[in-house]
Tab-separated table of C-alpha atoms in Angstrom:
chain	number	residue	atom	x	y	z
M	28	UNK	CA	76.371	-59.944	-74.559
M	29	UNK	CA	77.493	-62.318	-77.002
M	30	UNK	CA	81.386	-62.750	-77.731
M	31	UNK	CA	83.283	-64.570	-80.455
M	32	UNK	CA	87.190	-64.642	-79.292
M	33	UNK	CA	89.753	-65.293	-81.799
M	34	UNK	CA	93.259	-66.492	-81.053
M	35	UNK	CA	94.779	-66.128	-84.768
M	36	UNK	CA	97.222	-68.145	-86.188
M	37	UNK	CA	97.941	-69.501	-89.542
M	38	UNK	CA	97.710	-73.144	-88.849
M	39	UNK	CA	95.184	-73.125	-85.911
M	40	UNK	CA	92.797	-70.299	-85.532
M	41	UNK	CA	91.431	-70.794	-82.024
M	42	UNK	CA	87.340	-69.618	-82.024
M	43	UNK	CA	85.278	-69.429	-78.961
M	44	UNK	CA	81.642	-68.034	-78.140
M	45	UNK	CA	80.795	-66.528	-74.686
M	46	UNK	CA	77.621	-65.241	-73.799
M	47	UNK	CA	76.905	-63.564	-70.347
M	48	UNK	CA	77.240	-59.950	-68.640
M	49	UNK	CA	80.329	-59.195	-65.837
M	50	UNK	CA	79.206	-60.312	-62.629
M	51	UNK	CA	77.067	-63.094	-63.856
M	52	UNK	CA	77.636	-66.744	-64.486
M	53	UNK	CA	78.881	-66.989	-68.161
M	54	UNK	CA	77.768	-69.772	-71.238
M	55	UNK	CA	79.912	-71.178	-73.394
M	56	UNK	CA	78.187	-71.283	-77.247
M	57	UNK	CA	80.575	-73.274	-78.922
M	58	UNK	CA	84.223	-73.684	-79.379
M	59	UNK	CA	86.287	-74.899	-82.190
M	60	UNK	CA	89.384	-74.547	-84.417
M	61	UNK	CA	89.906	-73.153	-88.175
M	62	UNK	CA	92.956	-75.077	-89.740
M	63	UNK	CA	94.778	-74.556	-92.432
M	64	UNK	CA	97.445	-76.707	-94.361
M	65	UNK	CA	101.568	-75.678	-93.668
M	66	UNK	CA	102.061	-76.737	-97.366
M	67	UNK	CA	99.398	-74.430	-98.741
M	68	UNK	CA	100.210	-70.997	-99.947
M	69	UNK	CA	99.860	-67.950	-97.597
M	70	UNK	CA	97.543	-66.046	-99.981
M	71	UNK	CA	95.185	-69.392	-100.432
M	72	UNK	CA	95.471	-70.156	-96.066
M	73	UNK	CA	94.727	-66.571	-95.862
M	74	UNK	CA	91.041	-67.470	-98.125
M	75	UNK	CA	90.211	-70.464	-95.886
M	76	UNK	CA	90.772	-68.463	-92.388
M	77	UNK	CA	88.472	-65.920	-94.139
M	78	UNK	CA	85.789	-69.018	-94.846
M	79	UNK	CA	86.505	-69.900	-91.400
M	80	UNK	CA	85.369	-66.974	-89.663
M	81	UNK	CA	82.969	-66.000	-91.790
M	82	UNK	CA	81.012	-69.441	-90.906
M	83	UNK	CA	81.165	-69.038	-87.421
M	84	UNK	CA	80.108	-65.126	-87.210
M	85	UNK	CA	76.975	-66.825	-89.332
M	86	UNK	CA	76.209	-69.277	-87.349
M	87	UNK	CA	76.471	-67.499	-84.197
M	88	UNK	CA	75.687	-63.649	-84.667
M	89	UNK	CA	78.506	-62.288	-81.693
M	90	UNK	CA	77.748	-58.380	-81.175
M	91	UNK	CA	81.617	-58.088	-80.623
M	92	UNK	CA	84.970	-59.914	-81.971
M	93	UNK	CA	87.479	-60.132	-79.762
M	94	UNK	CA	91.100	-60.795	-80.981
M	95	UNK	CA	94.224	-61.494	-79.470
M	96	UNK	CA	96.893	-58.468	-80.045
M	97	UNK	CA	99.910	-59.475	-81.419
M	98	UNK	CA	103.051	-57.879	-80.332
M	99	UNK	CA	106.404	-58.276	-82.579
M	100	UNK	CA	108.525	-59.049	-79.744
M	101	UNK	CA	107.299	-62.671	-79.596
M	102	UNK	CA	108.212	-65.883	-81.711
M	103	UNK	CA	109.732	-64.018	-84.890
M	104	UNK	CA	109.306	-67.018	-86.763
M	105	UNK	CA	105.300	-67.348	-86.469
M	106	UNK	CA	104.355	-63.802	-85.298
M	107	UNK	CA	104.045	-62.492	-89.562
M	108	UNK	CA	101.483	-65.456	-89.573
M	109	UNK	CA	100.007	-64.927	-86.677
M	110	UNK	CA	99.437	-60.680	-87.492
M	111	UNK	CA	98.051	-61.737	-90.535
M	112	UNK	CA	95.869	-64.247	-89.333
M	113	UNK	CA	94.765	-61.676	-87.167
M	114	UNK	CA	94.139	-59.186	-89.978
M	115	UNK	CA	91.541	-61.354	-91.329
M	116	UNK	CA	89.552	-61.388	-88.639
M	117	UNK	CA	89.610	-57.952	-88.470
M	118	UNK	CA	88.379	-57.368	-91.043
M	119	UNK	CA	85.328	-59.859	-91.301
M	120	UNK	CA	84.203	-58.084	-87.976
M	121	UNK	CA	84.578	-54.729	-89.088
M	122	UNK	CA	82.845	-55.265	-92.363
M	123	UNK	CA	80.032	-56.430	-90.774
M	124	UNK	CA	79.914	-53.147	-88.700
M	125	UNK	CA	81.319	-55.206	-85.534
M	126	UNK	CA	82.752	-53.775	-82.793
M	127	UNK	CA	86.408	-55.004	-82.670
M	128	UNK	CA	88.403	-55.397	-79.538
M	129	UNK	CA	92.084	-56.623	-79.241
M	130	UNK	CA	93.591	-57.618	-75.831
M	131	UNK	CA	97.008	-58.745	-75.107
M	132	UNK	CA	97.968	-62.325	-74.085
M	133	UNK	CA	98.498	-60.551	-70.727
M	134	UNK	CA	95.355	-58.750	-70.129
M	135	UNK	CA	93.584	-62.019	-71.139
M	136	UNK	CA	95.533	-64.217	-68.435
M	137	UNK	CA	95.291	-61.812	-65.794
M	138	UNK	CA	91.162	-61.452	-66.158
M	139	UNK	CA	90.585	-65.218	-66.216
M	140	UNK	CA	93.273	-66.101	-63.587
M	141	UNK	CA	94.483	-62.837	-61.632
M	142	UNK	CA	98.366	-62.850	-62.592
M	143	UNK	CA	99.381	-61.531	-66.458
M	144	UNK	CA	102.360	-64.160	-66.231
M	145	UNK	CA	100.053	-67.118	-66.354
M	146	UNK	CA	100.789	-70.793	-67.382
M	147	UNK	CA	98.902	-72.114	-70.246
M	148	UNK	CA	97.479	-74.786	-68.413
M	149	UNK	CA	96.142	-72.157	-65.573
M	150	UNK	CA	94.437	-70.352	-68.086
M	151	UNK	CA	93.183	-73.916	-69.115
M	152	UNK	CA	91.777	-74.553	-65.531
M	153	UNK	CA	90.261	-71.459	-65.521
M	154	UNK	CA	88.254	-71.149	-68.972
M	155	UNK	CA	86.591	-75.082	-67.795
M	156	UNK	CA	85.441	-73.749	-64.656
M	157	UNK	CA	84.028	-70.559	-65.190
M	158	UNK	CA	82.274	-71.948	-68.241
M	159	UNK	CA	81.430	-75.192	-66.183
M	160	UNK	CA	82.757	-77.616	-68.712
M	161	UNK	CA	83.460	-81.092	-68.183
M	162	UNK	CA	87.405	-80.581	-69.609
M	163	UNK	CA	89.854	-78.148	-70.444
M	164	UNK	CA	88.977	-77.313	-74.175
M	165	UNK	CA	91.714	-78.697	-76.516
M	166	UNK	CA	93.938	-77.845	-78.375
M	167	UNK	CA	95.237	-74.832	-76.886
M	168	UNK	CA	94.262	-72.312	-79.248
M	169	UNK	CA	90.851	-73.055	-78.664
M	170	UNK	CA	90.676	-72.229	-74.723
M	171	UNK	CA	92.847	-69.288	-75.278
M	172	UNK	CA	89.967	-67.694	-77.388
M	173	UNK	CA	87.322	-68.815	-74.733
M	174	UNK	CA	89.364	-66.563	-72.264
M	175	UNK	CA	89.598	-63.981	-74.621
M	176	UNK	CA	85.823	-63.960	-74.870
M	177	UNK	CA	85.210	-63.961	-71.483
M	178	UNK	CA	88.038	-61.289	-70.898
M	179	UNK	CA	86.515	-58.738	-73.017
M	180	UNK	CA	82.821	-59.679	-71.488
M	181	UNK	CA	84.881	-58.583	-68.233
M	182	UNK	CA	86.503	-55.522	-69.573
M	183	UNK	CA	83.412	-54.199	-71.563
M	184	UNK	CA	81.966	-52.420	-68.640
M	185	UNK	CA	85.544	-50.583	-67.874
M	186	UNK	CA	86.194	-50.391	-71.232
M	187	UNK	CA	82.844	-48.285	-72.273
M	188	UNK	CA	83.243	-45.801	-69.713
M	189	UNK	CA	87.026	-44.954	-70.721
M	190	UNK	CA	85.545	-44.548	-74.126
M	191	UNK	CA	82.878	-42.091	-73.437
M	192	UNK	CA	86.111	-40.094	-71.194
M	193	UNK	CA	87.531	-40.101	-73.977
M	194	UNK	CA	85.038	-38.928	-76.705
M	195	UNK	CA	84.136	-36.382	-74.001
M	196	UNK	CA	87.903	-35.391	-73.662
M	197	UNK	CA	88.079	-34.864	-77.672
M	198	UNK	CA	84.879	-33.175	-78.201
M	199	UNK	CA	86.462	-30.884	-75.408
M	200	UNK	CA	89.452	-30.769	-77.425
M	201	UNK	CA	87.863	-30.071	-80.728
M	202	UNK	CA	85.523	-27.514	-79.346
M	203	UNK	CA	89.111	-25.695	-78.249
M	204	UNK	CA	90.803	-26.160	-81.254
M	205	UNK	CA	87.485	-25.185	-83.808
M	206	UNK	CA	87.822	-21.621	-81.305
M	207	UNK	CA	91.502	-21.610	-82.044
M	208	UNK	CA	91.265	-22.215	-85.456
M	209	UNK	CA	88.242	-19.693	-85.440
M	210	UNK	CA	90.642	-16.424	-83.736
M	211	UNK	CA	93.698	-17.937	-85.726
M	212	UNK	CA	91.129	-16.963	-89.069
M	213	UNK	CA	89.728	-13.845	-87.972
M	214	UNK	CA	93.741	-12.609	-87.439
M	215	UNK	CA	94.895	-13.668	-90.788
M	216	UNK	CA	91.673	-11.929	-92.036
M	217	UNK	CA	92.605	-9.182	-90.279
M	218	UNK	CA	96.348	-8.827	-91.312
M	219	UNK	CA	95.097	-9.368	-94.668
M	220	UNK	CA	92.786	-6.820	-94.237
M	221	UNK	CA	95.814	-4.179	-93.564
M	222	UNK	CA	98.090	-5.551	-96.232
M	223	UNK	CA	95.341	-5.046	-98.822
D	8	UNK	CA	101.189	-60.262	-118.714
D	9	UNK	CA	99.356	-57.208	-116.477
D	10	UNK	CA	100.927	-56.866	-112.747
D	11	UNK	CA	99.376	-54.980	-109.835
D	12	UNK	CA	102.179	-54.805	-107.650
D	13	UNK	CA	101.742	-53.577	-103.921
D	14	UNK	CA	103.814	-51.594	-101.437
D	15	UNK	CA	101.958	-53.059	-97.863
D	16	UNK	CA	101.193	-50.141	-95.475
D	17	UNK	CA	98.369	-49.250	-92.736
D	18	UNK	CA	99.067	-45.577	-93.459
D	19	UNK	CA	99.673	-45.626	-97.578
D	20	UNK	CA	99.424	-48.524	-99.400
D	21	UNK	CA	101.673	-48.184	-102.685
D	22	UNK	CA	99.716	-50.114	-105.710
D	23	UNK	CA	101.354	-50.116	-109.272
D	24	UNK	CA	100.403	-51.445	-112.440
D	25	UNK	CA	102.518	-52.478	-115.279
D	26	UNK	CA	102.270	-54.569	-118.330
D	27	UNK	CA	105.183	-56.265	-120.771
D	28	UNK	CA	107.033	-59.173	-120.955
D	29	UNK	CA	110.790	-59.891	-120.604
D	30	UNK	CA	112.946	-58.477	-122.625
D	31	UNK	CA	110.631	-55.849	-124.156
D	32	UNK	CA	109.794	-52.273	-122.912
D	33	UNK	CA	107.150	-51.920	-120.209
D	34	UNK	CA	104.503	-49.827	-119.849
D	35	UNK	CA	102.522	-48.594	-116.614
D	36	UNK	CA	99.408	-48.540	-116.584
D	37	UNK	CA	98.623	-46.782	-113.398
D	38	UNK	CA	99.523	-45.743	-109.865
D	39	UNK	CA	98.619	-45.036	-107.021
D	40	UNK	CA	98.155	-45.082	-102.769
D	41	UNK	CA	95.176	-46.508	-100.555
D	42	UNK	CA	95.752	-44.050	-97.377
D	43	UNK	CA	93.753	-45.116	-94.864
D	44	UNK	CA	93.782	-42.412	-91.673
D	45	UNK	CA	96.284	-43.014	-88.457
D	46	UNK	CA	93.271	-41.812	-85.418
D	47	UNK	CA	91.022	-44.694	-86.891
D	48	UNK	CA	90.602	-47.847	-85.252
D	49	UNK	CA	92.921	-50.538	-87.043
D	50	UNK	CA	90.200	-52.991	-88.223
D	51	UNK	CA	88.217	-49.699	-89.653
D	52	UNK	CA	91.343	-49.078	-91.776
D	53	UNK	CA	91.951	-53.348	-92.889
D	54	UNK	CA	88.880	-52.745	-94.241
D	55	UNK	CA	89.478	-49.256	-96.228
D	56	UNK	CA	92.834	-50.982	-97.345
D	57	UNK	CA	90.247	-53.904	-98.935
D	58	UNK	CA	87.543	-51.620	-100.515
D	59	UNK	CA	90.638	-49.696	-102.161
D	60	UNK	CA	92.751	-52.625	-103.499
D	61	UNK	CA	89.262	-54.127	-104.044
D	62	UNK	CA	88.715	-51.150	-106.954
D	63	UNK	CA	91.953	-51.318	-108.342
D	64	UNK	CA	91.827	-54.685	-109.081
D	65	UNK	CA	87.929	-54.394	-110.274
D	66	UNK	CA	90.052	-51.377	-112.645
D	67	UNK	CA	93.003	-53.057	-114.086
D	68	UNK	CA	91.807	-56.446	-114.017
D	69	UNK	CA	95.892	-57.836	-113.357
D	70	UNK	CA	96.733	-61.184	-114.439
D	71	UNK	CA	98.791	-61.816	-111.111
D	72	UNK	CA	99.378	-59.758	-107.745
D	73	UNK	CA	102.966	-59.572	-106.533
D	74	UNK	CA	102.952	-57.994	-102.663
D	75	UNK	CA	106.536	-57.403	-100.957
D	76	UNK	CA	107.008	-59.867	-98.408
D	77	UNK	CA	107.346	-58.772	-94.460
D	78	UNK	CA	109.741	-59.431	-92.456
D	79	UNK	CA	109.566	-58.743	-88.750
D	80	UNK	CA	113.564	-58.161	-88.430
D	81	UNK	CA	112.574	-54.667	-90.321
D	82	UNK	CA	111.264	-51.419	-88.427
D	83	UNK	CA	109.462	-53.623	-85.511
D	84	UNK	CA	106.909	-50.750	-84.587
D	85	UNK	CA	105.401	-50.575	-88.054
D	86	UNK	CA	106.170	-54.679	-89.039
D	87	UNK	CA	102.993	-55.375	-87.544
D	88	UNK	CA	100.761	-53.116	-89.633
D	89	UNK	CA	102.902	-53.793	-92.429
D	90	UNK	CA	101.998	-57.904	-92.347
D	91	UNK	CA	98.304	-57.093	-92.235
D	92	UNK	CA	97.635	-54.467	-94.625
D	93	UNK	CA	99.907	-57.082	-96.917
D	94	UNK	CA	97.087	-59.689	-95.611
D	95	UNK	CA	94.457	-57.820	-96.939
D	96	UNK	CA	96.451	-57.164	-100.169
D	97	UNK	CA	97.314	-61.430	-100.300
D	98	UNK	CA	93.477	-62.269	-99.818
D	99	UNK	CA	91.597	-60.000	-101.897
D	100	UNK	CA	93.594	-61.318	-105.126
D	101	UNK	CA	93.556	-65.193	-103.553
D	102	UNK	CA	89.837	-64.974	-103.305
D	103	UNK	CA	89.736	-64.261	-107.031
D	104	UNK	CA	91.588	-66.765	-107.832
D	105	UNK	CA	94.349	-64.466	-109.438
D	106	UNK	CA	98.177	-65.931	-108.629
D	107	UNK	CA	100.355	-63.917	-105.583
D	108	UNK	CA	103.768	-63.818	-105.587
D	109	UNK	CA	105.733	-62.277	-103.122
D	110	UNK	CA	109.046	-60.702	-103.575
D	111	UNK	CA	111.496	-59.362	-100.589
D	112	UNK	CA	112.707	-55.937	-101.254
D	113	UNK	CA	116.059	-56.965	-101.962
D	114	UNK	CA	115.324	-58.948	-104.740
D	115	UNK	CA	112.448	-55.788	-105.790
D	116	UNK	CA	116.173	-53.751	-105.625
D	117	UNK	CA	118.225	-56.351	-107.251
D	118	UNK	CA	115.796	-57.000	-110.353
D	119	UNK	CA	115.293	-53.032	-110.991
D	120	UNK	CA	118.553	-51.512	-110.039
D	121	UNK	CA	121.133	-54.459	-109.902
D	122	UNK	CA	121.775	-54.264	-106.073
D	123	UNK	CA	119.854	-56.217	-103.651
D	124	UNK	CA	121.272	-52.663	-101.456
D	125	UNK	CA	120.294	-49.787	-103.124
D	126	UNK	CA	118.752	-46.582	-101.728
D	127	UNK	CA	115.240	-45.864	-102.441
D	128	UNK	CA	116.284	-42.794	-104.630
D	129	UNK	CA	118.068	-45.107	-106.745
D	130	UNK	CA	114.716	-47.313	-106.932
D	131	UNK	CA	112.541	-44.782	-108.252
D	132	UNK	CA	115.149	-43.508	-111.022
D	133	UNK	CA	115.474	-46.383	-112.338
D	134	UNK	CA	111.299	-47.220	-112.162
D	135	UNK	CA	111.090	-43.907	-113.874
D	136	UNK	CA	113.404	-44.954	-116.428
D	137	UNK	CA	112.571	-48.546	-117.457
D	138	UNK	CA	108.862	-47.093	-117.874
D	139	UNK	CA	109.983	-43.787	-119.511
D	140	UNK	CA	107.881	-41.752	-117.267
D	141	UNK	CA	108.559	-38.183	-116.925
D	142	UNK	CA	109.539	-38.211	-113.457
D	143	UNK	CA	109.990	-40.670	-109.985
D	144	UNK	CA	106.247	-41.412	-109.142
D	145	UNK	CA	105.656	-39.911	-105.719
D	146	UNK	CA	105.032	-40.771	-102.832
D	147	UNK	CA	107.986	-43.827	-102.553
D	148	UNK	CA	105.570	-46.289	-101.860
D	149	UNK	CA	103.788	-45.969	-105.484
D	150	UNK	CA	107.103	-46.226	-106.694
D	151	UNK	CA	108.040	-49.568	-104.139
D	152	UNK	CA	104.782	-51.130	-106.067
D	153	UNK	CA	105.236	-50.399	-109.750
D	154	UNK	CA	109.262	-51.877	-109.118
D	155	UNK	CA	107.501	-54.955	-107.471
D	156	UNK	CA	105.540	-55.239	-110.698
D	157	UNK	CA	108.299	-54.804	-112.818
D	158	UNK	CA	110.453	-57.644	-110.693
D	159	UNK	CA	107.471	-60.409	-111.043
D	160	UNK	CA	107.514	-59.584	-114.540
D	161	UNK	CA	110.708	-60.086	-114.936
D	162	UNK	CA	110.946	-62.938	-112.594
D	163	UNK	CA	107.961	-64.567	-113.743
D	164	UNK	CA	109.802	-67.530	-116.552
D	165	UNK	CA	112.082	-68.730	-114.055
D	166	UNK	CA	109.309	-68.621	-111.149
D	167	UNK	CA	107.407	-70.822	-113.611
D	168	UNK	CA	110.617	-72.834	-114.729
D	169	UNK	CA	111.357	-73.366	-111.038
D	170	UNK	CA	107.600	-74.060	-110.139
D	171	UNK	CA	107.427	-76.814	-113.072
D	172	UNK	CA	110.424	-78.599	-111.617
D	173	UNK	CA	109.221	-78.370	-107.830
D	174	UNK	CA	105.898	-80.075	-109.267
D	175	UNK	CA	107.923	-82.724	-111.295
D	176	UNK	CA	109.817	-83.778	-108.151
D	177	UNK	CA	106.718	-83.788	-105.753
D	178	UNK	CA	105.115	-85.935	-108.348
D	179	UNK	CA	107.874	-88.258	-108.105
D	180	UNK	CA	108.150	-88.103	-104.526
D	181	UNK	CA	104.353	-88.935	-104.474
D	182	UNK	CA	104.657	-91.488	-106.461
D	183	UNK	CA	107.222	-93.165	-104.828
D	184	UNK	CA	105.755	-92.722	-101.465
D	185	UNK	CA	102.139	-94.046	-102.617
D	186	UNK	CA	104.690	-97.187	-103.852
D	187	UNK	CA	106.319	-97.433	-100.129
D	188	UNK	CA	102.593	-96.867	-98.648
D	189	UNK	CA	101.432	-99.898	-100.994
D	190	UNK	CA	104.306	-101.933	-99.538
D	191	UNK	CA	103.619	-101.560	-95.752
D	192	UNK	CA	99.951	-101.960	-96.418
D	193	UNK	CA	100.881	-105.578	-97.967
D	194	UNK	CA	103.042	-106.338	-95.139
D	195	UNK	CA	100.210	-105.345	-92.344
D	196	UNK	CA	97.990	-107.622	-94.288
D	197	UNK	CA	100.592	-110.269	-94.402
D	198	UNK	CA	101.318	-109.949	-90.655
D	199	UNK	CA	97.761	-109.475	-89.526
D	200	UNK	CA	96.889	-112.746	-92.487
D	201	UNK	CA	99.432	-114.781	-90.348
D	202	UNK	CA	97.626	-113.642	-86.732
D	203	UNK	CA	94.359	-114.304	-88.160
């Protein structure tokens, strides 16, 4: 399974490829950061972080996007930038039919190092040696969407099996509501029936 | 001047189109909402928000895009959505080169009613008014857009005034900063000329 992890953000976009299957040894594809200028517009940033990510889902084909879920609750100042950083790549997965995943800061920190409250520089130590690099990948940004890949490599498994619950669960649920609906009908029909 | 005007939302996405000047009567041209459906995943609806806006600007061909500006101090369970459906909104008319603005609702208010505080009610009398329609274009949000439109029309001379003087003082700055750059360059040479 082959990951791209994106840790949005208006000025650095964090990008990071992970290929491997839970349980396994995992590969890191490539790593990198999309930049854009602080003096540019938001619309034209917005274009370039498009470019961006568009380029790297060409050059390396993930079968799922994985992107960092931004809560509101953070940095008020940067969180608008970083939600609509985050909207972009979105939607470049999802228009190419990708699966999209988003995981919280949290969920991310706690699969790569065991605790949710994790330093930075933990999470750091963690993406360089389960990817068996030489260094920490910098800035930031850019290890942060390593982890992210790797997380959702490590969720997938979990994650697939509360999704067929799930559609289970609704189709169960729909099949009860369709012979709801169904007696709900064939009353009306009937009260119509001795109003007429 | 032609103005699409948008109302950001995940769930309805207000879009308005109007067409004047200043100081003459407007005229809409249309209106409308992208819905895109709360139970589906959030990058499946980014990308219904960009195939609609997508059409409407493929329609109406506007000369400029004005989308309200977020703010994350608002309602912070529906901010988030908010910032990226306005994402999608920013980068579909960026990528065609057309100019965004964004206006805060306050000043959206203050242009079209005279208060940077009025109530929404108050909004859409007043839209219905200055384009002698025949009643307040429904839902809100459709009514949100085609006031954003009328604002950047409106707004758009002293934008342009403002934007001419902003470039007029970089240009200086520049120019005087290329001068200061010129100066230290001479002086390294000078110092390193001395070393040598």
């Amino acid at each position: 399974m082959r990951v791209l992890g994106v840790d949005p953000g208006l000025t650095r976009c964090g990008i990071g490829v992970v290929e491997g299957v839970a349980g396994r040894p995992l590969t890191m594809r490539a790593v990198g950061v999309v930049r854009t200028g602080a003096d540019a517009e938001i619309a034209d940033r917005l274009v370039l972080i498009e470019q961006g990510i568009e380029e790297w889902l060409d050059a390396y084909r993930p079968e799922a996007v994985a992107v960092e879920r931004v809560f509101s609750q953070h940095n008020v100042r940067t969180v608008m930038g970083t939600a609509q950083a985050s909207a972009v790549a979105m939607l470049c997965a999802a228009r190419r039919g990708l699966p999209v995943a988003l995981h919280t800061p949290s969920e991310v920190k706690a699969a790569v190092t065991g605790s949710g409250r994790a330093e930075k520089a933990q999470v750091g130590a963690m993406v360089t040696r389960l990817l068996r690099l030489d260094a920490p990948p910098r800035p930031a940004d850019a290890a942060d969407a390593l982890a992210l890949a790797i997380c959702h490599i490590w969720r997938a498994p979990v994650q697939q099996r509360l999704d067929r619950l799930q559609q289970a669960h609704a189709k169960q649920a729909a099949g009860r509501s369709t012979a709801a609906a169904a007696r709900a009908d064939d009353s009306t029909r009937a009260t119509k029936g001795t109003r007429r």
